[in-house]
Coordinates of C-alpha atoms in Angstrom, one line a residue:
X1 CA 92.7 -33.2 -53.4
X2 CA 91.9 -32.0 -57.1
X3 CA 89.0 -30.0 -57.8
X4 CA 86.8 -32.2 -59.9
X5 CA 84.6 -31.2 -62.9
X6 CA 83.8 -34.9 -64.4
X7 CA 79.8 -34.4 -63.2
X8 CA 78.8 -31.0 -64.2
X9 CA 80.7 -31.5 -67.7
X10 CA 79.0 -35.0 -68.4
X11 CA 75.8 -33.2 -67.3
X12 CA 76.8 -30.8 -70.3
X13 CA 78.4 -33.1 -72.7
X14 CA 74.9 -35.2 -72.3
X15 CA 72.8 -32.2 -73.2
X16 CA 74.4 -32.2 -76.0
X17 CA 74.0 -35.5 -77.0
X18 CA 70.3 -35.4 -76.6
X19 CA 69.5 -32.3 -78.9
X20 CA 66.2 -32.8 -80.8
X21 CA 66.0 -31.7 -84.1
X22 CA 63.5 -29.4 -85.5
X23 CA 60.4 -31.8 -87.4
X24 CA 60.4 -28.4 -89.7
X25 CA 63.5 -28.3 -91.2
X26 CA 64.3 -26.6 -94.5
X27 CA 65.3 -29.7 -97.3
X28 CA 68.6 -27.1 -98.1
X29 CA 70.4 -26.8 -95.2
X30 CA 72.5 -23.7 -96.6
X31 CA 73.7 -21.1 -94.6
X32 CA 75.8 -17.5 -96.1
X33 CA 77.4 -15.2 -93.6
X34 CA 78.8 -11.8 -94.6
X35 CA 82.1 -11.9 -93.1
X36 CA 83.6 -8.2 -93.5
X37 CA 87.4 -8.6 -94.7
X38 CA 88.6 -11.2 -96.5
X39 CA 90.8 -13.0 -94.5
X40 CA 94.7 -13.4 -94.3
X41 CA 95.0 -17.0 -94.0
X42 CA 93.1 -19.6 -92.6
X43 CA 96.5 -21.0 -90.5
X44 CA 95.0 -20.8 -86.6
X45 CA 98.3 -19.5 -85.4
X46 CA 98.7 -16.7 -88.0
X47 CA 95.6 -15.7 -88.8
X48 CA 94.3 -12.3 -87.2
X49 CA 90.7 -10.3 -87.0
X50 CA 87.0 -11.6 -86.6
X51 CA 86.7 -12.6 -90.2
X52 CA 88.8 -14.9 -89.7
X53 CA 88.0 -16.3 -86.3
X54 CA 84.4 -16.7 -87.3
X55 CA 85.8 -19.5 -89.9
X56 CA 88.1 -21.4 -87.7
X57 CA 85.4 -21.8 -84.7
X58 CA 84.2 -23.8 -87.8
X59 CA 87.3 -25.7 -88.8
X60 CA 89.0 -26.4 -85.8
X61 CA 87.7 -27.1 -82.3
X62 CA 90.1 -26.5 -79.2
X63 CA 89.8 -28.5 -76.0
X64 CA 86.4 -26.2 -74.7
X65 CA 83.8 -24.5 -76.4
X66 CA 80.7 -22.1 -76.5
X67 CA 77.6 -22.8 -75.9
X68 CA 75.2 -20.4 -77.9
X69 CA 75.0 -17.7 -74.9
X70 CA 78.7 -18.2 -74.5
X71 CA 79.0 -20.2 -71.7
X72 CA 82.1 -22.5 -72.0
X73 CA 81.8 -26.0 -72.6
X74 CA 83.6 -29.1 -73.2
X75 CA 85.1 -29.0 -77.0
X76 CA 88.0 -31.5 -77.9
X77 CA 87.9 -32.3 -74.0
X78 CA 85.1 -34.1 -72.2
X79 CA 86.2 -33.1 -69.0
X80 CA 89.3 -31.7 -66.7
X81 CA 90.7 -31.4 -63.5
X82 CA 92.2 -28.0 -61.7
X83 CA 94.8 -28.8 -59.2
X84 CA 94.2 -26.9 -55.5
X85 CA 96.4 -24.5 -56.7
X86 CA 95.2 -23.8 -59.6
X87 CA 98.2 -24.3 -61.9
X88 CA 98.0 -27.4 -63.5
X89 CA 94.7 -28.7 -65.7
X90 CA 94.5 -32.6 -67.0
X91 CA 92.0 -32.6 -69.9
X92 CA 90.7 -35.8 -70.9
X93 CA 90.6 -35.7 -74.8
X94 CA 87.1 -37.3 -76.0
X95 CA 87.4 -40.6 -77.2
X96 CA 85.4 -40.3 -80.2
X97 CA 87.6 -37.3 -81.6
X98 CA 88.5 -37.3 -84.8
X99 CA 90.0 -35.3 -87.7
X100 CA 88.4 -34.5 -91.0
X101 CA 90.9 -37.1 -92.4
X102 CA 89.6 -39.5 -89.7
X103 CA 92.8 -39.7 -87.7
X104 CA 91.9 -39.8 -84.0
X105 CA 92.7 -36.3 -81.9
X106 CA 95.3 -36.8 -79.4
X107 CA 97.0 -35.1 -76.2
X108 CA 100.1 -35.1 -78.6
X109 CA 98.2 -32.9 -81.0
X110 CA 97.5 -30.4 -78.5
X111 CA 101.0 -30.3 -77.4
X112 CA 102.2 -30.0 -81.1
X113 CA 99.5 -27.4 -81.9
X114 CA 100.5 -25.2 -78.4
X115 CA 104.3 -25.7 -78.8
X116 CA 103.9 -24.5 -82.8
X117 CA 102.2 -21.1 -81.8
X118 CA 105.0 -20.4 -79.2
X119 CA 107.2 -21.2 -81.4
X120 CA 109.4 -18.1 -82.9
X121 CA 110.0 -19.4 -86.2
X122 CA 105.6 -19.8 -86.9
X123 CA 105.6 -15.9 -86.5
X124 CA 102.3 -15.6 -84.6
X125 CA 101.4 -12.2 -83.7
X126 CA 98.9 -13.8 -80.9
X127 CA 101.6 -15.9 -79.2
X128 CA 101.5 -13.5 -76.4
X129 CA 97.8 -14.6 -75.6
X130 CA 99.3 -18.2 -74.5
X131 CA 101.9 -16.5 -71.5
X132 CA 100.0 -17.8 -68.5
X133 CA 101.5 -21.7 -69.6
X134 CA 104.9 -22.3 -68.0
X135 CA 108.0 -21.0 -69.8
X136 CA 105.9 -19.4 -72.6
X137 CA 107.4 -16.1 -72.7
X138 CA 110.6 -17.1 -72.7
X139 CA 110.4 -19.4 -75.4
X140 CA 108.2 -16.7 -77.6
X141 CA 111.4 -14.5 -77.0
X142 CA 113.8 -17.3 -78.1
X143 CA 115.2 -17.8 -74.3
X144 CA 114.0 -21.5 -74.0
X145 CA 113.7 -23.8 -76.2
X146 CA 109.9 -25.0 -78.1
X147 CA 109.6 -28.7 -75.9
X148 CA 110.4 -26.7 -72.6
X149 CA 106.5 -25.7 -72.6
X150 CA 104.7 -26.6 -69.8
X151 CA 102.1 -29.0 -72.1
X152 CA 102.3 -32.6 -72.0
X153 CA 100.6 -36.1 -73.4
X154 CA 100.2 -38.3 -70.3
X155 CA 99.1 -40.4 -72.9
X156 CA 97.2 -40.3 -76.1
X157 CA 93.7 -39.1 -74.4
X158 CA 95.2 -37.3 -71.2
X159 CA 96.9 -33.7 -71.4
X160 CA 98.8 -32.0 -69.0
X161 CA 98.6 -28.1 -68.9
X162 CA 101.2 -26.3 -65.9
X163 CA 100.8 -22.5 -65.9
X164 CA 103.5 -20.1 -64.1
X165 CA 100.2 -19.0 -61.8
X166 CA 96.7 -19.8 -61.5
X167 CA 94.5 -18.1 -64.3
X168 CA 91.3 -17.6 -63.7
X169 CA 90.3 -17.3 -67.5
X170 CA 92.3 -20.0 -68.9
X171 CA 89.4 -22.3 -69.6
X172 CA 87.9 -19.3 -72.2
X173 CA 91.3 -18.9 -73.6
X174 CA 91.3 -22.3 -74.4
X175 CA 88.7 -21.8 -77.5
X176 CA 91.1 -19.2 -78.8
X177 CA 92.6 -20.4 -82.2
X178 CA 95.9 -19.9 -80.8
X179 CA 95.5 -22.9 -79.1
X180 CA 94.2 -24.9 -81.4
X181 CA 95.7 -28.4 -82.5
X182 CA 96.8 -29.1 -85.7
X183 CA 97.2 -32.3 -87.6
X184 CA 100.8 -32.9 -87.8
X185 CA 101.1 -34.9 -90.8
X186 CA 99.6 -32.6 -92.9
X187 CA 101.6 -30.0 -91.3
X188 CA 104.4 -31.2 -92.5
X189 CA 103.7 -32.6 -95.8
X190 CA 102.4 -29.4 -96.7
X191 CA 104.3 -26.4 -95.8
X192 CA 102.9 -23.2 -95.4
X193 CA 100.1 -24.4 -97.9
X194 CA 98.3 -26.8 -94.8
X195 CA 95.6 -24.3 -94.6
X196 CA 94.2 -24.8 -98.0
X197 CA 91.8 -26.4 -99.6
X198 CA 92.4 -29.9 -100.3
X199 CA 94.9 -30.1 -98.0
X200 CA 93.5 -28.5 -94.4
X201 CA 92.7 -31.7 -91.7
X202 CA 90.8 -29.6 -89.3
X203 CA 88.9 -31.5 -85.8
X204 CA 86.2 -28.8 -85.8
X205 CA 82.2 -29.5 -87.5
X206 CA 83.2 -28.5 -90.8
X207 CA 86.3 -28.9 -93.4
X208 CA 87.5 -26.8 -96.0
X209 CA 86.2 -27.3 -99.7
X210 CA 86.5 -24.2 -101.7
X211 CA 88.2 -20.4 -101.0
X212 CA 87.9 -18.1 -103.9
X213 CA 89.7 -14.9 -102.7
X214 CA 87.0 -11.7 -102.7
X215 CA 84.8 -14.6 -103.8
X216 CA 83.9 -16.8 -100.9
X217 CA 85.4 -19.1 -98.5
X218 CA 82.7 -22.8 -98.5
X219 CA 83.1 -25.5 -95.7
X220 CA 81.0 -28.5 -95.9
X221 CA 79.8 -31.3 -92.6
X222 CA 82.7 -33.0 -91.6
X223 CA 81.7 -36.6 -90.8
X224 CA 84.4 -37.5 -88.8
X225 CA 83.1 -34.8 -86.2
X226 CA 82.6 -36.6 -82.6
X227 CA 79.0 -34.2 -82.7
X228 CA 77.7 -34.4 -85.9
X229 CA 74.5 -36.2 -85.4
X230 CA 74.0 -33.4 -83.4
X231 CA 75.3 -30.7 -86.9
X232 CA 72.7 -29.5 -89.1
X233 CA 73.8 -27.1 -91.6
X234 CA 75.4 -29.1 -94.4
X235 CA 77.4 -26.1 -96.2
X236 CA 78.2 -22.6 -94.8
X237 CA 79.7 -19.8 -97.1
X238 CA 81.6 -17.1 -95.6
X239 CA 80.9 -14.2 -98.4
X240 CA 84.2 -11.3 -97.5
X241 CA 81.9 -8.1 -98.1
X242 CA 83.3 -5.2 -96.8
X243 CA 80.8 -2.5 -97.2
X244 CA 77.6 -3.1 -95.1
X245 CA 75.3 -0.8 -97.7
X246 CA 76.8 -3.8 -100.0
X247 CA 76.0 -6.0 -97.9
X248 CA 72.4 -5.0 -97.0
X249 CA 71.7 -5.2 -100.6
X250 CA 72.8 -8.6 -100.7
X251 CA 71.2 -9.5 -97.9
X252 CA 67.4 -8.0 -99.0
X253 CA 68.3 -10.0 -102.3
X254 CA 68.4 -13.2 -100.3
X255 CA 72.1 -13.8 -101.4
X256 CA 72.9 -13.4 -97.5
X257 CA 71.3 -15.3 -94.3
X258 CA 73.3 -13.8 -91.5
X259 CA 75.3 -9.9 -92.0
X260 CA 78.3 -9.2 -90.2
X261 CA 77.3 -5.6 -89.6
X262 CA 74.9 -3.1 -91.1
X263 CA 75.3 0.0 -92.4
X264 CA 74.8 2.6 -90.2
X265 CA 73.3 5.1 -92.5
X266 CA 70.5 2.6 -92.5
X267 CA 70.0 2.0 -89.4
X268 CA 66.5 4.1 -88.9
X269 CA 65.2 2.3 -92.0
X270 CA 66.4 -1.2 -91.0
X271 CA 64.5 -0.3 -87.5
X272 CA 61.6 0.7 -89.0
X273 CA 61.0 -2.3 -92.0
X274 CA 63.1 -5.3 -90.7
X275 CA 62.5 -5.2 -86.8
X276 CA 62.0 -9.0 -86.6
X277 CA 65.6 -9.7 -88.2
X278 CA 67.5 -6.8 -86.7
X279 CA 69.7 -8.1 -83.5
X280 CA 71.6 -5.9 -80.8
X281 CA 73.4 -6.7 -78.1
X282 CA 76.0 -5.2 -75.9
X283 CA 79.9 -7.1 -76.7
X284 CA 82.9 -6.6 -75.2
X285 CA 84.5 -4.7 -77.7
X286 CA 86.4 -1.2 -77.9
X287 CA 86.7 1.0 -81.1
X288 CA 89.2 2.9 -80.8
X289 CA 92.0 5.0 -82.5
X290 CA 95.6 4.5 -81.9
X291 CA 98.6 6.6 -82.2
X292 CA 102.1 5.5 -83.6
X293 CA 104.1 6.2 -80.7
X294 CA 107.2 5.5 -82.1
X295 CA 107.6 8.6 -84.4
X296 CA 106.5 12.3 -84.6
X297 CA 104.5 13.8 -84.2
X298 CA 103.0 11.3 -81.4
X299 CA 106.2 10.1 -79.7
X300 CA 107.4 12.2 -77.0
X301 CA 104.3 14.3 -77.2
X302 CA 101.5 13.6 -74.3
X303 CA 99.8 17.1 -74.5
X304 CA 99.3 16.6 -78.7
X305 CA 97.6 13.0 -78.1
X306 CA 95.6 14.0 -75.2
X307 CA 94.4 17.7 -76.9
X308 CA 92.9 15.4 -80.0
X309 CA 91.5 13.2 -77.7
X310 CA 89.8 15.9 -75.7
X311 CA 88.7 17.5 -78.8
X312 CA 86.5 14.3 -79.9
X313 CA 83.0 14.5 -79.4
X314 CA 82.2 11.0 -78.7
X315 CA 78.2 11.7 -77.6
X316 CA 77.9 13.0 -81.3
X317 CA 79.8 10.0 -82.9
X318 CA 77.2 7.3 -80.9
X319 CA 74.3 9.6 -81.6
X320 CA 74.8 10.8 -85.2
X321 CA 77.4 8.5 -86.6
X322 CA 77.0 4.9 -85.8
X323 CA 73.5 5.3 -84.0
X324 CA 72.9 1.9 -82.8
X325 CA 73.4 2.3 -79.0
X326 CA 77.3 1.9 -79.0
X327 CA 78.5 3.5 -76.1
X328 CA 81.1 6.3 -75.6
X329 CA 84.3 5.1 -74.4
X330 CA 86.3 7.2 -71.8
X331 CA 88.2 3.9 -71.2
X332 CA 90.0 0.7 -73.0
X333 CA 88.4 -1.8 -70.9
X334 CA 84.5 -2.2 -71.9
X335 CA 81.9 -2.3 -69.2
X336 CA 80.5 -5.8 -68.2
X337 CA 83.6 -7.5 -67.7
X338 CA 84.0 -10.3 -65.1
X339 CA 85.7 -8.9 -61.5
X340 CA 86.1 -5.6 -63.2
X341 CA 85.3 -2.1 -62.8
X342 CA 85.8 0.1 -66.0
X343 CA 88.4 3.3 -65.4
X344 CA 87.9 6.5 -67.0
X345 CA 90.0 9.4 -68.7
X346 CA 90.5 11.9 -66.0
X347 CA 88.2 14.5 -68.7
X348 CA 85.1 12.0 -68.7
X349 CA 82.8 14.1 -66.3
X350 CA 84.0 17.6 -67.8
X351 CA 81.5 19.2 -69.8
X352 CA 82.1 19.8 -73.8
X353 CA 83.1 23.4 -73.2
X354 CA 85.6 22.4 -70.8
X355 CA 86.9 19.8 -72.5
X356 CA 87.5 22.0 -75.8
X357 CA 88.7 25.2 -73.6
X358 CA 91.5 22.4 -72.3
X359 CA 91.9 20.8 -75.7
X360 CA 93.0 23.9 -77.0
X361 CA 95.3 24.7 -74.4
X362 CA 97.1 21.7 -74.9
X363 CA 97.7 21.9 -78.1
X364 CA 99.6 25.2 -77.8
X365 CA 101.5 23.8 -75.4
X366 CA 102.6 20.7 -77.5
X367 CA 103.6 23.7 -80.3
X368 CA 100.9 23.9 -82.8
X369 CA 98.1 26.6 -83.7
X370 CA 95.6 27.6 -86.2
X371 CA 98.7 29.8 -87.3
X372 CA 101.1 26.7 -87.1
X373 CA 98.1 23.5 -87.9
X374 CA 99.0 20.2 -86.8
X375 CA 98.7 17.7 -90.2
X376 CA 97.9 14.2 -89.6
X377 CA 96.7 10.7 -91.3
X378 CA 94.0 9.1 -90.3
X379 CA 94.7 5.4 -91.7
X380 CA 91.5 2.6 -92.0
X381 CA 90.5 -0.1 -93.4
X382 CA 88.0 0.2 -96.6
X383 CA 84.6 0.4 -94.6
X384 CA 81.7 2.9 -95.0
X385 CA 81.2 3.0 -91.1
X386 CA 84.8 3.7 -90.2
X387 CA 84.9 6.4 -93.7
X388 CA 82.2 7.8 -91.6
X389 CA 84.0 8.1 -88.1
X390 CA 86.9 9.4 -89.9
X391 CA 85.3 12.0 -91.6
X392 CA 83.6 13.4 -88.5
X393 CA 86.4 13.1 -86.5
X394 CA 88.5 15.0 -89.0
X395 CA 85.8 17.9 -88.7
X396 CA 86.3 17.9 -84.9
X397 CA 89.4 18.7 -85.0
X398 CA 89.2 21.0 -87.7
X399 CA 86.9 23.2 -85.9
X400 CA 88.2 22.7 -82.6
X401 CA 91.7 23.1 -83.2
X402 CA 92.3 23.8 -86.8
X403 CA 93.8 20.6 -87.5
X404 CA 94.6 19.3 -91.1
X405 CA 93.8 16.1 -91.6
X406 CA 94.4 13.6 -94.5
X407 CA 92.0 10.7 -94.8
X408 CA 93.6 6.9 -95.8
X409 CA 91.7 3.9 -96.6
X410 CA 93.2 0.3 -97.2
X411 CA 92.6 -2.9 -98.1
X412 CA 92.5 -5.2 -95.0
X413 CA 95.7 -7.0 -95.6
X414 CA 97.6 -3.9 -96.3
X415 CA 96.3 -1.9 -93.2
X416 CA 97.3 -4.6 -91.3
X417 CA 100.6 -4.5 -92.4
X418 CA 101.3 -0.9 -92.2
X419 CA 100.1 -0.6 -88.5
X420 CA 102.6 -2.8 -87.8
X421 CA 105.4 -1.5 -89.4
X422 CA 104.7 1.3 -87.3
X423 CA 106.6 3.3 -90.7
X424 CA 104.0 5.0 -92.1
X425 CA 101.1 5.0 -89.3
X426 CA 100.5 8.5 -87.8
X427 CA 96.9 8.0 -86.5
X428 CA 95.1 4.7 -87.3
X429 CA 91.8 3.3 -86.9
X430 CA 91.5 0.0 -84.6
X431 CA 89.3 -2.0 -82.5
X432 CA 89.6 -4.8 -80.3
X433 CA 87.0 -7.8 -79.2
X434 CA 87.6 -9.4 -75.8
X435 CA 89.0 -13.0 -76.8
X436 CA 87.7 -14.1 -73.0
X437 CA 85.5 -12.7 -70.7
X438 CA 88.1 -10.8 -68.3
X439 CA 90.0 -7.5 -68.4
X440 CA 93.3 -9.3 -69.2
X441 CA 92.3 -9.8 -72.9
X442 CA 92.3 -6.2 -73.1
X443 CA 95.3 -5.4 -70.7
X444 CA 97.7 -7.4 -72.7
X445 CA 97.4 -6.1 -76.1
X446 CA 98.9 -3.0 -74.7
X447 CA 102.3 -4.6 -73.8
X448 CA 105.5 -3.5 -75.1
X449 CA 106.1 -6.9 -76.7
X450 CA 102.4 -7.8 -77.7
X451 CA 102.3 -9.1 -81.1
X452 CA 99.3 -6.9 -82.0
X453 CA 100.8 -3.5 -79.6
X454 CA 100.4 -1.5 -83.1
X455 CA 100.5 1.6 -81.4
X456 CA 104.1 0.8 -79.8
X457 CA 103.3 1.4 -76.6
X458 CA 106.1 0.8 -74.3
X459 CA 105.8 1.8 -70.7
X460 CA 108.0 -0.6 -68.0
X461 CA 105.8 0.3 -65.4
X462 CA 102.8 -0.9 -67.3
X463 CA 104.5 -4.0 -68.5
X464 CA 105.1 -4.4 -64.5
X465 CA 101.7 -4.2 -63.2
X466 CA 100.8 -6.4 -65.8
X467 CA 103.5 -9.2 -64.7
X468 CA 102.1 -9.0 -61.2
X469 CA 98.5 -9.1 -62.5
X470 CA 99.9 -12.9 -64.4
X471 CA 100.9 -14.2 -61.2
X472 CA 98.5 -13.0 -58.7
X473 CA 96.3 -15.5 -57.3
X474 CA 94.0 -13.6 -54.8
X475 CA 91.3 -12.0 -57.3
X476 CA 90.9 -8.9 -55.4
X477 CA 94.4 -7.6 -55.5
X478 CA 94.6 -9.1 -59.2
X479 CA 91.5 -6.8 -60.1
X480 CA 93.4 -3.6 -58.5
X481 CA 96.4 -3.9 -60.5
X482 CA 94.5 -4.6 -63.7
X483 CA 92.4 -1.4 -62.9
X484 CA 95.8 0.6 -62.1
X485 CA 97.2 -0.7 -65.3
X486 CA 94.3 0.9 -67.3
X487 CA 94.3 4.3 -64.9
X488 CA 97.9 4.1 -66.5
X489 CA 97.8 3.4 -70.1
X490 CA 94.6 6.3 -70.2
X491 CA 97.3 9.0 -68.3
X492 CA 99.6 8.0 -71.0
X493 CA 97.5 8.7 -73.6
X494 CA 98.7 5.7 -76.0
X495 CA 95.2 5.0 -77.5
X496 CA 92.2 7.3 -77.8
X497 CA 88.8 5.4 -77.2
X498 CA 86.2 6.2 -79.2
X499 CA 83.1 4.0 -78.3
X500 CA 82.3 0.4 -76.9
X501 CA 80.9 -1.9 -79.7
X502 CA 77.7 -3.8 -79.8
X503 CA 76.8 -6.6 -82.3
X504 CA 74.4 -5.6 -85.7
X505 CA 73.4 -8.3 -87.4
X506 CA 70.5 -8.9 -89.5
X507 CA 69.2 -12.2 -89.5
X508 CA 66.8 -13.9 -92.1
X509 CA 63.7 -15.3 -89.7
X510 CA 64.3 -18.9 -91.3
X511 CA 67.4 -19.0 -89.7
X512 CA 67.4 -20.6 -86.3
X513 CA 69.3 -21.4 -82.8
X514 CA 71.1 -18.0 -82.8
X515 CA 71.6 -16.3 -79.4
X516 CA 73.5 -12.8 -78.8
X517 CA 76.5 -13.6 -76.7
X518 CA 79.2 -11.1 -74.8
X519 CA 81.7 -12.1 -77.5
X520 CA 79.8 -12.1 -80.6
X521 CA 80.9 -15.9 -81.4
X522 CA 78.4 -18.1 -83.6
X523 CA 79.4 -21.8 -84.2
X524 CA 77.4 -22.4 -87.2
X525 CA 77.1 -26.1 -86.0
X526 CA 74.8 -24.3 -83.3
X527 CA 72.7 -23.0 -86.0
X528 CA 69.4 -24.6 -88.3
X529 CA 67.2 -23.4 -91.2
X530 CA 63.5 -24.2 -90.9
X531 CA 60.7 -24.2 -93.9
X532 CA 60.5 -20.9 -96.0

């Protein structure tokens, strides 16, 4: 007998039927988010980073949702049904779905928009994230061909999802742009050039009216939206400001409602005068620094990677540097994960002497001294805060080992592209954001033939554990090998953590219906302005 969901979803999908608007709302309903980077592109099976995520949660909806705290909800789907064994899931596709175009949403867009982010020839670099669905993998490596993936239209409002084991995180993953639908038609018609605007047919609360590179990306209400009675905001502008002291000064100026960070320089007097607006809250994120594995001086070379890891002072970097109760990281997986306990660096519990006595060691052993200086680039993308880390970092191995070090900033795009090339990378900074609340999201971007694996990791016996992990139903035994894959990947040195993230984000008091969430996501169809 399947395991039926139809009452607590309805339950759901009613209470959001029945929001009450505000009696004191603002006659503009105009809402600008600093959004860091500009974004790559705004195609939801190509596009990489949080700046970009933030603006497809907008454009696109996939078959669940978020509600404010992050609880998952019904999206495109008003319900499903889990089979006893927990591989297959029939969504039913609302009714009253439409795109921006007014099409209806079908199963058969689902199944076009899965099948086109498996697809080799798309180029995703997130395809990996869809691997618990049946014959994913092997169609991603070219094995299998695009139609042999286990998604299928029952008929126009019923989908069919079969995964190769049960998963218990697939209904998060399923508000993951990679699995997003997209409109066929205009797929087609247009190429490569479906994602701009004009031409994008997106399902999500808003559509796509203007993009003006380091300008501003501007989506308006989308009628057609099965919730919009229930959508306030009438126009959001997504302003790419990569410096937060910029941003700040936007933001006081009133150009800016909602910042995407703050700058951490700032941080005591943002405290002090703008308590009411300031908003913290533990995410499940890691910022970290990765090595290029695949060259020297890196590759081959455990004792030179864990030295400069053991020479980082990571209590001074939270306390001095980015000040805004970030966390240090001994680990890759962030604490508060679902059916997870958090592994450590064997060094975590030595004391700073200790750990700079060994550091030192090590590095004569891998064959460099103050006499003979190791010289290294630390590559990141144009930010104040991570010029910041960069620098002190930089010192700390300066004075703890007499390392040289060489200090590169880039523009997003190129970054991006450089880390992975893996050609010119030596030491580069990165971070990671949980996609779903459970250590896979985490695990996976460390596999040898992850799209987004910059560092080139490539241990079988990780890649191993991490198979078993896919296909392992009772959650116990799932949860030891994930926590023996991390014990792993930490002994290997690939990555050096730095600290676990929180979300900074000032908020102008006039803007309502925001809640701090695990992942940092904001719908801004969630969101209102009141009176000013």
């Amino acid at each position: 007998m399947l395991k039926r969901l139809f009452l607590s979803l309805c339950l759901l999908a009613v209470s959001q039927v029945t929001f009450a608007k505000p009696d004191n709302l603002a006659a503009e309903q105009v809402l600008r988010r600093g959004n860091g980077s500009e974004v790559q592109t705004l195609d939801p099976h190509k596009a990489e980073g949080v700046p970009a995520s933030n603006i497809l949660r907008d454009l696109y909806e996939g078959l669940t949702i978020e509600k404010p705290d992050g609880t998952v909800i019904p999206g495109a789907a008003e319900s499903w049904e889990i089979s006893d064994d927990g591989k297959v899931y029939t969504f039913k596709i609302r009714k009253n779905a439409r795109w921006s175009n007014g099409d209806p949403v079908t199963a058969g867009d689902f199944v076009y928009g899965l099948r086109r982010s498996v697809d080799p020839a798309t180029g995703s670099q997130y395809s990996q994230i869809l691997a618990p669905i049946l014959n994913a993998e092997a169609i991603i490596a070219g094995k299998k061909p695009v139609d042999s993936l286990g998604v299928e239209a029952i008929d126009d409002s019923t989908l069919k999802i079969t995964l190769k084991a049960a998963t218990p995180y697939l209904l998060g993953l399923l508000n993951h742009s990679t699995t997003y639908p997209v409109h066929k038609g205009s797929v087609e018609k247009n190429g490569d050039k479906f994602s701009r605007p004009g031409k994008l047919v997106g399902n999500g609360a808003y559509v796509l009216k203007e993009w003006v590179v380091q300008s501003q990306v501007v989506l308006v209400r989308n009628p057609m939206y099965w919730d919009n009675d229930n959508t306030i905001i009438e126009k959001v502008i997504y302003l790419p400001i990569e410096e937060s002291s910029a941003e700040l000064k936007r933001y006081r100026a009133g150009e800016v409602d909602i910042t995407g960070s703050i700058p951490t320089s700032q941080y005591n007097w943002i405290k002090k005068n703008l308590p009411g607006e300031l908003h913290i809250a533990p995410t499940l994120g890691t910022y970290y620094y990765g090595f290029n594995l695949t060259r020297p001086p890196f590759k081959d070379n455990l004792k030179l990677r864990k030295a400069l890891s053991m020479a980082v002072d990571r209590d001074i970097l939270t306390e001095k540097i980015t000040k805004a109760g970030e966390v240090p990281a001994y680990g890759w997986v962030p604490p508060g994960v679902n059916n997870y306990t958090s592994q450590q660096l064997d060094y975590a519990k030595l004391s700073r002497a200790e750990r700079i006595k060994k550091a030192k060691q090590l590095y004569r052993e891998a064959g460099y001294s103050k006499g003979n200086p190791l010289t290294v680039e630390i590559r990141y993308n144009t930010s104040e805060g991570h010029k910041k880390v960069a620098i002190a970092i930089s010192a700390m191995w300066k004075m703890n080992l007499g390392v040289k070090t060489k200090l590169i900033n880039e523009e997003w795009k190129v970054f991006l592209q450089n880390r992975k090339q893996k050609k010119l990378t030596q030491v580069f900074r990165g971070g990671w954001i949980g996609d779903y609340n459970d250590a896979f999201t985490f695990a996976e971007l460390m596999q040898s033939n992850h799209g987004i694996n910059d560092s080139g990791y490539n241990n079988p016996e990780y890649d191993k554990l991490l198979e078993q992990a896919a296909t392992e139903s009772d959650m116990k035994k799932r949860r030891g090998i994930l926590e023996a894959a991390e014990r792993m990947l930490l002994k290997d040195h690939a990555i050096m953590p730095l600290y676990f993230y929180v979300s900074k984000h000032l908020i102008k008091p006039y803007v309502k219906g925001y809640e701090p969430n695990i992942l940092d996501h904001t719908y801004t169809k969630n969101l209102w302005i009141v009176k000013h």
